[in-house]
């Protein structure tokens, strides 16, 4: 741990007059929990940006996070900040449109993350590739700097760790992860209440939408590969939000024979967003062929082709990595 970089990060936070904390696009529990915990520490001079349009809004599941209601979206964020801090943002292309302009124009940028594929796109970078989540990274920063973690901050950080470890089931759950979670519970995070809010709080239409998508899944290579493709029509039929796709790839991975599960989403700009999951294959290697990134068992990319062509290109790359 390079304490000098950490000190410079805190010096920048102290000196900055106007700070923007940025989530990644299609925000999840980790990016939002980390963003809110950092906002609670910095206070009024920090704005938070949830990278969605006003119409998409904050994902319903995470609306309970402390102070998330104060956050801005891509339609109403201000133009100029002297410090921008990206949290859980694996690569610069996960900061989009207007947010990218703000990032590029800021005097200083800080990148706090846990993706091994992160190339250090910030002026100051704090990337811990072994950590379960950006929330765990931030908790350790607070601990190193002796910053008190309030109950609200503990709840945010707990949500980060809980969701990025799939409820402490994935192999990124290390002894230190569980120790951190235990400390957060001692600091006031209500673990069973937070698990309920994150996992047992879904709208009916989300489950109906997911069951239709799952029922149309294609199984290839002796059921080793599951490909679920989602068209704009599917979204329309269930009035589904983008966040309704969360968990489909994980559900398909629970099938015994499945080594790689893939969810492909048709974007309205002719591109296809891909999510890959596995229990035993390095799916990050697969998405790197399409300039994506992430973790070995959970990775994603955008293929700049329509859905059907993207499916073919992806299946071809997955086949090369299978234990056939
Ligand atoms: P998800 O499939 O849930 O969108 O993402 C799984 C993991 O892959 C996350 O850690 C996420 O940050 C990363 N990821 C998803 N899409 C992309 C992408 O287009 N580029 C990069 N670099 N990482 C991605
Ligand atoms: Mn994360």
mmCIF file of C-alpha atoms and ligand atoms in Angstrom:
data_model
loop_
_atom_site.group_PDB
_atom_site.id
_atom_site.type_symbol
_atom_site.label_atom_id
_atom_site.label_comp_id
_atom_site.label_asym_id
_atom_site.label_seq_id
_atom_site.Cartn_x
_atom_site.Cartn_y
_atom_site.Cartn_z
ATOM 1 C CA UNK A 1 0.000 0.000 0.000
ATOM 2 C CA UNK A 2 1.487 3.330 -1.086
ATOM 3 C CA UNK A 3 0.496 5.680 1.712
ATOM 4 C CA UNK A 4 1.888 8.630 -0.237
ATOM 5 C CA UNK A 5 -0.775 8.229 -2.941
ATOM 6 C CA UNK A 6 -3.468 7.904 -0.301
ATOM 7 C CA UNK A 7 -2.262 11.104 1.369
ATOM 8 C CA UNK A 8 -2.319 12.898 -1.983
ATOM 9 C CA UNK A 9 -5.873 11.659 -2.565
ATOM 10 C CA UNK A 10 -7.002 13.099 0.774
ATOM 11 C CA UNK A 11 -5.130 16.308 0.134
ATOM 12 C CA UNK A 12 -6.999 16.713 -3.168
ATOM 13 C CA UNK A 13 -10.331 16.017 -1.465
ATOM 14 C CA UNK A 14 -9.553 18.598 1.214
ATOM 15 C CA UNK A 15 -8.426 21.304 -1.227
ATOM 16 C CA UNK A 16 -11.161 20.853 -3.849
ATOM 17 C CA UNK A 17 -14.084 23.272 -3.730
ATOM 18 C CA UNK A 18 -16.465 21.244 -5.856
ATOM 19 C CA UNK A 19 -16.269 17.473 -6.131
ATOM 20 C CA UNK A 20 -18.194 15.017 -8.299
ATOM 21 C CA UNK A 21 -18.358 11.340 -7.367
ATOM 22 C CA UNK A 22 -19.251 9.199 -10.402
ATOM 23 C CA UNK A 23 -20.778 5.719 -10.590
ATOM 24 C CA UNK A 24 -20.319 3.459 -13.601
ATOM 25 C CA UNK A 25 -23.071 3.169 -16.241
ATOM 26 C CA UNK A 26 -25.782 0.596 -15.514
ATOM 27 C CA UNK A 27 -25.041 1.156 -11.831
ATOM 28 C CA UNK A 28 -25.037 -1.751 -9.399
ATOM 29 C CA UNK A 29 -24.969 -2.043 -5.615
ATOM 30 C CA UNK A 30 -21.196 -1.736 -5.403
ATOM 31 C CA UNK A 31 -20.772 1.480 -7.354
ATOM 32 C CA UNK A 32 -23.809 3.087 -5.657
ATOM 33 C CA UNK A 33 -22.924 1.954 -2.132
ATOM 34 C CA UNK A 34 -19.343 3.191 -2.503
ATOM 35 C CA UNK A 35 -20.524 6.463 -4.023
ATOM 36 C CA UNK A 36 -22.941 7.134 -1.140
ATOM 37 C CA UNK A 37 -20.414 6.193 1.571
ATOM 38 C CA UNK A 38 -17.870 8.580 0.066
ATOM 39 C CA UNK A 39 -20.491 11.327 -0.223
ATOM 40 C CA UNK A 40 -21.414 10.845 3.451
ATOM 41 C CA UNK A 41 -17.741 11.334 4.356
ATOM 42 C CA UNK A 42 -17.052 14.359 2.121
ATOM 43 C CA UNK A 43 -20.362 16.120 2.734
ATOM 44 C CA UNK A 44 -21.983 19.086 1.011
ATOM 45 C CA UNK A 45 -19.183 20.015 -1.380
ATOM 46 C CA UNK A 46 -19.527 16.639 -3.116
ATOM 47 C CA UNK A 47 -22.204 15.918 -5.692
ATOM 48 C CA UNK A 48 -22.938 12.386 -6.773
ATOM 49 C CA UNK A 49 -23.692 11.312 -10.341
ATOM 50 C CA UNK A 50 -25.618 8.118 -11.038
ATOM 51 C CA UNK A 51 -24.878 7.522 -14.697
ATOM 52 C CA UNK A 52 -28.373 7.007 -16.082
ATOM 53 C CA UNK A 53 -30.779 9.221 -17.958
ATOM 54 C CA UNK A 54 -33.533 10.975 -16.006
ATOM 55 C CA UNK A 55 -36.061 8.512 -17.438
ATOM 56 C CA UNK A 56 -34.088 5.448 -16.293
ATOM 57 C CA UNK A 57 -33.352 6.963 -12.861
ATOM 58 C CA UNK A 58 -31.757 5.367 -9.831
ATOM 59 C CA UNK A 59 -32.385 1.585 -9.789
ATOM 60 C CA UNK A 60 -35.396 1.025 -7.496
ATOM 61 C CA UNK A 61 -33.547 -1.589 -5.422
ATOM 62 C CA UNK A 62 -30.983 0.955 -4.235
ATOM 63 C CA UNK A 63 -33.246 3.936 -3.604
ATOM 64 C CA UNK A 64 -32.984 3.259 0.147
ATOM 65 C CA UNK A 65 -29.263 4.092 0.271
ATOM 66 C CA UNK A 66 -28.575 7.134 2.488
ATOM 67 C CA UNK A 67 -28.464 10.407 0.499
ATOM 68 C CA UNK A 68 -28.847 8.687 -2.873
ATOM 69 C CA UNK A 69 -31.939 10.851 -3.386
ATOM 70 C CA UNK A 70 -29.589 13.876 -3.627
ATOM 71 C CA UNK A 71 -27.752 12.416 -6.610
ATOM 72 C CA UNK A 72 -27.754 13.869 -10.097
ATOM 73 C CA UNK A 73 -28.239 12.078 -13.405
ATOM 74 C CA UNK A 74 -26.740 12.602 -16.855
ATOM 75 C CA UNK A 75 -29.484 15.096 -17.740
ATOM 76 C CA UNK A 76 -29.089 17.450 -14.805
ATOM 77 C CA UNK A 77 -25.460 17.178 -13.654
ATOM 78 C CA UNK A 78 -23.553 20.466 -13.573
ATOM 79 C CA UNK A 79 -20.730 21.142 -16.013
ATOM 80 C CA UNK A 80 -17.659 21.971 -13.998
ATOM 81 C CA UNK A 81 -16.022 20.289 -11.027
ATOM 82 C CA UNK A 82 -12.430 20.686 -9.941
ATOM 83 C CA UNK A 83 -12.188 17.108 -8.686
ATOM 84 C CA UNK A 84 -13.922 14.039 -10.095
ATOM 85 C CA UNK A 85 -13.765 10.714 -8.244
ATOM 86 C CA UNK A 86 -14.798 7.564 -10.122
ATOM 87 C CA UNK A 87 -15.780 4.597 -7.945
ATOM 88 C CA UNK A 88 -15.998 0.987 -9.186
ATOM 89 C CA UNK A 89 -15.454 2.250 -12.744
ATOM 90 C CA UNK A 90 -13.383 -0.433 -14.493
ATOM 91 C CA UNK A 91 -12.415 1.629 -17.535
ATOM 92 C CA UNK A 92 -12.815 5.154 -18.849
ATOM 93 C CA UNK A 93 -15.432 4.046 -21.399
ATOM 94 C CA UNK A 94 -17.725 3.245 -18.447
ATOM 95 C CA UNK A 95 -17.953 7.042 -18.018
ATOM 96 C CA UNK A 96 -20.164 8.262 -20.830
ATOM 97 C CA UNK A 97 -21.237 11.356 -22.764
ATOM 98 C CA UNK A 98 -21.486 14.484 -20.665
ATOM 99 C CA UNK A 99 -19.819 12.832 -17.675
ATOM 100 C CA UNK A 100 -16.748 12.116 -19.778
ATOM 101 C CA UNK A 101 -16.430 15.804 -20.669
ATOM 102 C CA UNK A 102 -16.656 16.727 -16.978
ATOM 103 C CA UNK A 103 -14.050 14.083 -16.155
ATOM 104 C CA UNK A 104 -11.666 15.254 -18.901
ATOM 105 C CA UNK A 105 -12.019 18.926 -17.877
ATOM 106 C CA UNK A 106 -11.490 18.404 -14.139
ATOM 107 C CA UNK A 107 -8.211 19.654 -12.653
ATOM 108 C CA UNK A 108 -7.779 16.361 -10.822
ATOM 109 C CA UNK A 109 -9.311 12.918 -11.181
ATOM 110 C CA UNK A 110 -9.247 10.017 -8.747
ATOM 111 C CA UNK A 111 -9.995 6.398 -9.592
ATOM 112 C CA UNK A 112 -10.993 4.120 -6.692
ATOM 113 C CA UNK A 113 -11.625 0.581 -7.871
ATOM 114 C CA UNK A 114 -11.086 -3.169 -7.560
ATOM 115 C CA UNK A 115 -11.040 -4.371 -11.197
ATOM 116 C CA UNK A 116 -7.810 -6.113 -12.180
ATOM 117 C CA UNK A 117 -8.386 -4.841 -15.736
ATOM 118 C CA UNK A 118 -8.393 -1.199 -14.573
ATOM 119 C CA UNK A 119 -5.561 0.580 -16.422
ATOM 120 C CA UNK A 120 -5.271 3.535 -14.047
ATOM 121 C CA UNK A 121 -7.059 6.179 -16.135
ATOM 122 C CA UNK A 122 -7.200 8.682 -13.234
ATOM 123 C CA UNK A 123 -4.544 11.222 -12.287
ATOM 124 C CA UNK A 124 -4.475 9.463 -8.905
ATOM 125 C CA UNK A 125 -5.369 5.774 -8.838
ATOM 126 C CA UNK A 126 -6.234 3.509 -5.919
ATOM 127 C CA UNK A 127 -6.988 0.131 -7.476
ATOM 128 C CA UNK A 128 -6.844 -3.006 -5.311
ATOM 129 C CA UNK A 129 -7.404 -5.930 -7.674
ATOM 130 C CA UNK A 130 -7.753 -8.507 -4.869
ATOM 131 C CA UNK A 131 -10.568 -6.714 -3.086
ATOM 132 C CA UNK A 132 -14.099 -8.088 -3.355
ATOM 133 C CA UNK A 133 -15.610 -4.739 -4.175
ATOM 134 C CA UNK A 134 -14.979 -1.022 -4.392
ATOM 135 C CA UNK A 135 -16.801 -0.823 -1.041
ATOM 136 C CA UNK A 136 -14.166 -3.016 0.584
ATOM 137 C CA UNK A 137 -11.445 -0.813 -0.946
ATOM 138 C CA UNK A 138 -13.079 2.332 0.452
ATOM 139 C CA UNK A 139 -13.587 0.771 3.889
ATOM 140 C CA UNK A 140 -9.857 -0.030 4.049
ATOM 141 C CA UNK A 141 -9.029 3.519 2.987
ATOM 142 C CA UNK A 142 -11.191 4.876 5.826
ATOM 143 C CA UNK A 143 -9.541 2.471 8.268
ATOM 144 C CA UNK A 144 -6.013 3.387 7.181
ATOM 145 C CA UNK A 145 -6.803 7.095 7.541
ATOM 146 C CA UNK A 146 -8.601 6.610 10.882
ATOM 147 C CA UNK A 147 -11.813 8.053 9.498
ATOM 148 C CA UNK A 148 -14.847 7.218 11.643
ATOM 149 C CA UNK A 149 -17.436 5.106 9.790
ATOM 150 C CA UNK A 150 -20.974 6.057 10.776
ATOM 151 C CA UNK A 151 -23.948 3.669 10.728
ATOM 152 C CA UNK A 152 -25.104 5.144 7.390
ATOM 153 C CA UNK A 153 -21.647 4.779 5.856
ATOM 154 C CA UNK A 154 -21.447 1.208 7.182
ATOM 155 C CA UNK A 155 -24.792 0.365 5.533
ATOM 156 C CA UNK A 156 -23.617 1.704 2.164
ATOM 157 C CA UNK A 157 -20.324 -0.189 2.330
ATOM 158 C CA UNK A 158 -22.078 -3.369 3.457
ATOM 159 C CA UNK A 159 -24.401 -3.189 0.433
ATOM 160 C CA UNK A 160 -21.342 -2.841 -1.842
ATOM 161 C CA UNK A 161 -19.692 -5.937 -0.451
ATOM 162 C CA UNK A 162 -22.897 -7.971 -0.148
ATOM 163 C CA UNK A 163 -23.940 -7.400 -3.756
ATOM 164 C CA UNK A 164 -20.514 -7.736 -5.432
ATOM 165 C CA UNK A 165 -19.876 -11.057 -3.676
ATOM 166 C CA UNK A 166 -23.340 -12.385 -4.601
ATOM 167 C CA UNK A 167 -24.251 -12.555 -0.920
ATOM 168 C CA UNK A 168 -20.743 -13.747 0.086
ATOM 169 C CA UNK A 169 -20.870 -16.743 -2.275
ATOM 170 C CA UNK A 170 -18.344 -15.872 -5.007
ATOM 171 C CA UNK A 171 -14.659 -16.652 -4.852
ATOM 172 C CA UNK A 172 -13.859 -12.948 -4.361
ATOM 173 C CA UNK A 173 -15.131 -13.508 -0.793
ATOM 174 C CA UNK A 174 -11.878 -13.716 1.169
ATOM 175 C CA UNK A 175 -11.430 -13.987 4.960
ATOM 176 C CA UNK A 176 -10.705 -10.228 4.973
ATOM 177 C CA UNK A 177 -13.993 -9.626 3.134
ATOM 178 C CA UNK A 178 -15.940 -11.401 5.847
ATOM 179 C CA UNK A 179 -13.933 -9.605 8.530
ATOM 180 C CA UNK A 180 -14.795 -6.282 6.904
ATOM 181 C CA UNK A 181 -18.469 -7.266 6.715
ATOM 182 C CA UNK A 182 -18.385 -8.234 10.407
ATOM 183 C CA UNK A 183 -16.878 -4.867 11.327
ATOM 184 C CA UNK A 184 -19.565 -3.075 9.306
ATOM 185 C CA UNK A 185 -22.279 -5.007 11.167
ATOM 186 C CA UNK A 186 -20.663 -3.972 14.444
ATOM 187 C CA UNK A 187 -20.742 -0.374 13.198
ATOM 188 C CA UNK A 188 -24.504 -0.635 12.790
ATOM 189 C CA UNK A 189 -25.224 -2.181 9.362
ATOM 190 C CA UNK A 190 -28.322 -4.384 9.748
ATOM 191 C CA UNK A 191 -27.272 -7.388 7.662
ATOM 192 C CA UNK A 192 -30.600 -9.215 7.387
ATOM 193 C CA UNK A 193 -32.528 -6.016 6.651
ATOM 194 C CA UNK A 194 -30.016 -5.041 3.942
ATOM 195 C CA UNK A 195 -30.124 -8.538 2.398
ATOM 196 C CA UNK A 196 -33.930 -8.285 2.255
ATOM 197 C CA UNK A 197 -33.760 -4.849 0.627
ATOM 198 C CA UNK A 198 -31.215 -5.998 -1.963
ATOM 199 C CA UNK A 199 -32.692 -9.395 -2.824
ATOM 200 C CA UNK A 200 -36.340 -9.743 -1.736
ATOM 201 C CA UNK A 201 -37.722 -6.520 -2.995
ATOM 202 C CA UNK A 202 -38.408 -7.075 -6.688
ATOM 203 C CA UNK A 203 -41.370 -5.814 -8.699
ATOM 204 C CA UNK A 204 -43.658 -8.575 -9.995
ATOM 205 C CA UNK A 205 -42.999 -7.600 -13.613
ATOM 206 C CA UNK A 206 -39.287 -8.112 -13.159
ATOM 207 C CA UNK A 207 -39.817 -11.787 -12.333
ATOM 208 C CA UNK A 208 -42.334 -12.223 -15.189
ATOM 209 C CA UNK A 209 -39.914 -10.531 -17.602
ATOM 210 C CA UNK A 210 -37.024 -12.701 -16.419
ATOM 211 C CA UNK A 211 -39.028 -15.908 -16.653
ATOM 212 C CA UNK A 212 -39.895 -15.120 -20.290
ATOM 213 C CA UNK A 213 -36.261 -14.345 -21.137
ATOM 214 C CA UNK A 214 -35.067 -17.495 -19.370
ATOM 215 C CA UNK A 215 -37.661 -19.626 -21.164
ATOM 216 C CA UNK A 216 -36.245 -18.435 -24.527
ATOM 217 C CA UNK A 217 -32.619 -19.175 -23.576
ATOM 218 C CA UNK A 218 -30.552 -21.102 -26.116
ATOM 219 C CA UNK A 219 -28.424 -23.924 -24.755
ATOM 220 C CA UNK A 220 -25.347 -24.841 -26.819
ATOM 221 C CA UNK A 221 -22.413 -27.306 -26.670
ATOM 222 C CA UNK A 222 -24.173 -29.983 -24.593
ATOM 223 C CA UNK A 223 -25.790 -27.346 -22.406
ATOM 224 C CA UNK A 224 -22.410 -25.944 -21.382
ATOM 225 C CA UNK A 225 -23.334 -22.517 -22.713
ATOM 226 C CA UNK A 226 -26.553 -20.614 -22.028
ATOM 227 C CA UNK A 227 -27.300 -17.566 -24.171
ATOM 228 C CA UNK A 228 -30.213 -15.307 -23.239
ATOM 229 C CA UNK A 229 -30.890 -12.509 -25.690
ATOM 230 C CA UNK A 230 -33.129 -9.581 -24.886
ATOM 231 C CA UNK A 231 -34.707 -7.422 -27.577
ATOM 232 C CA UNK A 232 -36.330 -4.003 -27.271
ATOM 233 C CA UNK A 233 -39.651 -5.816 -27.851
ATOM 234 C CA UNK A 234 -39.079 -7.896 -24.713
ATOM 235 C CA UNK A 235 -38.542 -4.734 -22.685
ATOM 236 C CA UNK A 236 -41.689 -3.178 -24.156
ATOM 237 C CA UNK A 237 -43.865 -6.226 -23.470
ATOM 238 C CA UNK A 238 -43.192 -6.029 -19.711
ATOM 239 C CA UNK A 239 -42.557 -2.309 -19.509
ATOM 240 C CA UNK A 240 -39.178 -3.488 -18.218
ATOM 241 C CA UNK A 241 -36.462 -1.188 -16.980
ATOM 242 C CA UNK A 242 -32.830 -1.896 -17.805
ATOM 243 C CA UNK A 243 -32.254 -3.053 -14.225
ATOM 244 C CA UNK A 244 -34.821 -5.870 -14.669
ATOM 245 C CA UNK A 245 -32.088 -7.919 -16.386
ATOM 246 C CA UNK A 246 -30.047 -8.056 -13.192
ATOM 247 C CA UNK A 247 -29.607 -11.651 -12.032
ATOM 248 C CA UNK A 248 -30.537 -13.465 -15.273
ATOM 249 C CA UNK A 249 -26.943 -14.449 -16.059
ATOM 250 C CA UNK A 250 -26.481 -15.595 -12.460
ATOM 251 C CA UNK A 251 -29.674 -17.694 -12.587
ATOM 252 C CA UNK A 252 -28.520 -19.424 -15.778
ATOM 253 C CA UNK A 253 -25.138 -20.117 -14.208
ATOM 254 C CA UNK A 254 -26.895 -22.077 -11.417
ATOM 255 C CA UNK A 255 -27.703 -24.824 -13.975
ATOM 256 C CA UNK A 256 -25.358 -27.735 -13.264
ATOM 257 C CA UNK A 257 -24.160 -28.242 -16.849
ATOM 258 C CA UNK A 258 -23.649 -24.542 -17.631
ATOM 259 C CA UNK A 259 -20.033 -23.365 -17.771
ATOM 260 C CA UNK A 260 -20.679 -19.978 -19.339
ATOM 261 C CA UNK A 261 -23.888 -17.982 -19.186
ATOM 262 C CA UNK A 262 -24.369 -14.932 -21.349
ATOM 263 C CA UNK A 263 -26.996 -12.220 -21.427
ATOM 264 C CA UNK A 264 -27.110 -10.089 -24.568
ATOM 265 C CA UNK A 265 -29.121 -6.895 -24.555
ATOM 266 C CA UNK A 266 -30.162 -5.058 -27.700
ATOM 267 C CA UNK A 267 -29.372 -1.358 -27.279
ATOM 268 C CA UNK A 268 -31.338 1.297 -29.134
ATOM 269 C CA UNK A 269 -28.132 2.417 -30.944
ATOM 270 C CA UNK A 270 -27.541 -0.845 -32.847
ATOM 271 C CA UNK A 271 -24.995 -2.145 -30.320
ATOM 272 C CA UNK A 272 -25.279 -5.134 -27.994
ATOM 273 C CA UNK A 273 -24.392 -5.122 -24.296
ATOM 274 C CA UNK A 274 -23.023 -8.431 -23.074
ATOM 275 C CA UNK A 275 -22.785 -9.873 -19.550
ATOM 276 C CA UNK A 276 -20.892 -13.125 -18.986
ATOM 277 C CA UNK A 277 -20.775 -15.330 -15.895
ATOM 278 C CA UNK A 278 -18.981 -18.588 -15.148
ATOM 279 C CA UNK A 279 -17.938 -20.764 -12.232
ATOM 280 C CA UNK A 280 -14.768 -22.170 -13.761
ATOM 281 C CA UNK A 281 -13.823 -20.246 -16.922
ATOM 282 C CA UNK A 282 -12.028 -16.921 -17.215
ATOM 283 C CA UNK A 283 -14.764 -14.951 -18.958
ATOM 284 C CA UNK A 284 -12.743 -11.749 -18.699
ATOM 285 C CA UNK A 285 -10.443 -13.200 -21.376
ATOM 286 C CA UNK A 286 -13.473 -13.643 -23.644
ATOM 287 C CA UNK A 287 -14.719 -10.053 -23.335
ATOM 288 C CA UNK A 288 -11.223 -8.627 -23.821
ATOM 289 C CA UNK A 289 -11.637 -9.646 -27.502
ATOM 290 C CA UNK A 290 -14.410 -7.036 -27.607
ATOM 291 C CA UNK A 291 -12.575 -4.403 -25.524
ATOM 292 C CA UNK A 292 -14.571 -5.293 -22.417
ATOM 293 C CA UNK A 293 -13.387 -6.084 -18.924
ATOM 294 C CA UNK A 294 -14.405 -6.997 -15.401
ATOM 295 C CA UNK A 295 -13.469 -10.012 -13.295
ATOM 296 C CA UNK A 296 -12.585 -13.620 -14.140
ATOM 297 C CA UNK A 297 -16.058 -14.992 -13.293
ATOM 298 C CA UNK A 298 -18.131 -11.891 -14.138
ATOM 299 C CA UNK A 299 -17.297 -9.674 -17.065
ATOM 300 C CA UNK A 300 -18.949 -7.564 -19.708
ATOM 301 C CA UNK A 301 -18.491 -5.687 -22.954
ATOM 302 C CA UNK A 302 -20.367 -3.851 -25.646
ATOM 303 C CA UNK A 303 -20.224 -5.374 -29.126
ATOM 304 C CA UNK A 304 -20.805 -2.722 -31.766
ATOM 305 C CA UNK A 305 -23.045 -4.994 -33.833
ATOM 306 C CA UNK A 306 -26.757 -5.822 -33.841
ATOM 307 C CA UNK A 307 -27.969 -8.601 -31.545
ATOM 308 C CA UNK A 308 -27.886 -11.581 -33.947
ATOM 309 C CA UNK A 309 -24.402 -10.843 -35.263
ATOM 310 C CA UNK A 310 -23.129 -10.158 -31.745
ATOM 311 C CA UNK A 311 -24.511 -13.555 -30.664
ATOM 312 C CA UNK A 312 -22.557 -15.324 -33.408
ATOM 313 C CA UNK A 313 -19.317 -13.473 -32.680
ATOM 314 C CA UNK A 314 -19.638 -14.166 -28.978
ATOM 315 C CA UNK A 315 -20.472 -17.870 -29.335
ATOM 316 C CA UNK A 316 -17.393 -18.242 -31.516
ATOM 317 C CA UNK A 317 -15.155 -16.748 -28.811
ATOM 318 C CA UNK A 318 -16.830 -18.707 -26.001
ATOM 319 C CA UNK A 319 -16.336 -21.994 -27.893
ATOM 320 C CA UNK A 320 -12.555 -21.453 -27.935
ATOM 321 C CA UNK A 321 -12.487 -21.283 -24.113
ATOM 322 C CA UNK A 322 -14.717 -24.294 -23.384
ATOM 323 C CA UNK A 323 -13.527 -27.576 -21.929
ATOM 324 C CA UNK A 324 -15.075 -29.550 -24.828
HETATM 325 P P1 LIG B 1 -22.206 -6.778 -15.672
HETATM 326 O O1 LIG B 1 -22.233 -7.997 -16.503
HETATM 327 O O2 LIG B 1 -22.888 -6.967 -14.353
HETATM 328 O O3 LIG B 1 -22.605 -5.541 -16.396
HETATM 329 O O4 LIG B 1 -20.667 -6.552 -15.309
HETATM 330 C C1 LIG B 1 -19.860 -7.578 -14.772
HETATM 331 C C2 LIG B 1 -18.479 -7.009 -14.501
HETATM 332 O O5 LIG B 1 -17.854 -6.653 -15.740
HETATM 333 C C3 LIG B 1 -18.493 -5.748 -13.666
HETATM 334 O O6 LIG B 1 -17.382 -5.781 -12.811
HETATM 335 C C4 LIG B 1 -18.369 -4.640 -14.667
HETATM 336 O O7 LIG B 1 -17.727 -3.526 -14.132
HETATM 337 C C5 LIG B 1 -17.567 -5.269 -15.791
HETATM 338 N N1 LIG B 1 -18.018 -4.766 -17.095
HETATM 339 C C6 LIG B 1 -19.244 -4.883 -17.629
HETATM 340 N N2 LIG B 1 -19.307 -4.325 -18.852
HETATM 341 C C7 LIG B 1 -18.071 -3.825 -19.096
HETATM 342 C C8 LIG B 1 -17.490 -3.108 -20.201
HETATM 343 O O8 LIG B 1 -18.142 -2.820 -21.221
HETATM 344 N N3 LIG B 1 -16.182 -2.749 -20.076
HETATM 345 C C9 LIG B 1 -15.449 -3.071 -18.966
HETATM 346 N N4 LIG B 1 -14.163 -2.693 -18.927
HETATM 347 N N5 LIG B 1 -15.960 -3.741 -17.928
HETATM 348 C C10 LIG B 1 -17.240 -4.108 -17.975
HETATM 349 MN MN1 LIG B 2 -17.597 -3.715 -8.145
#
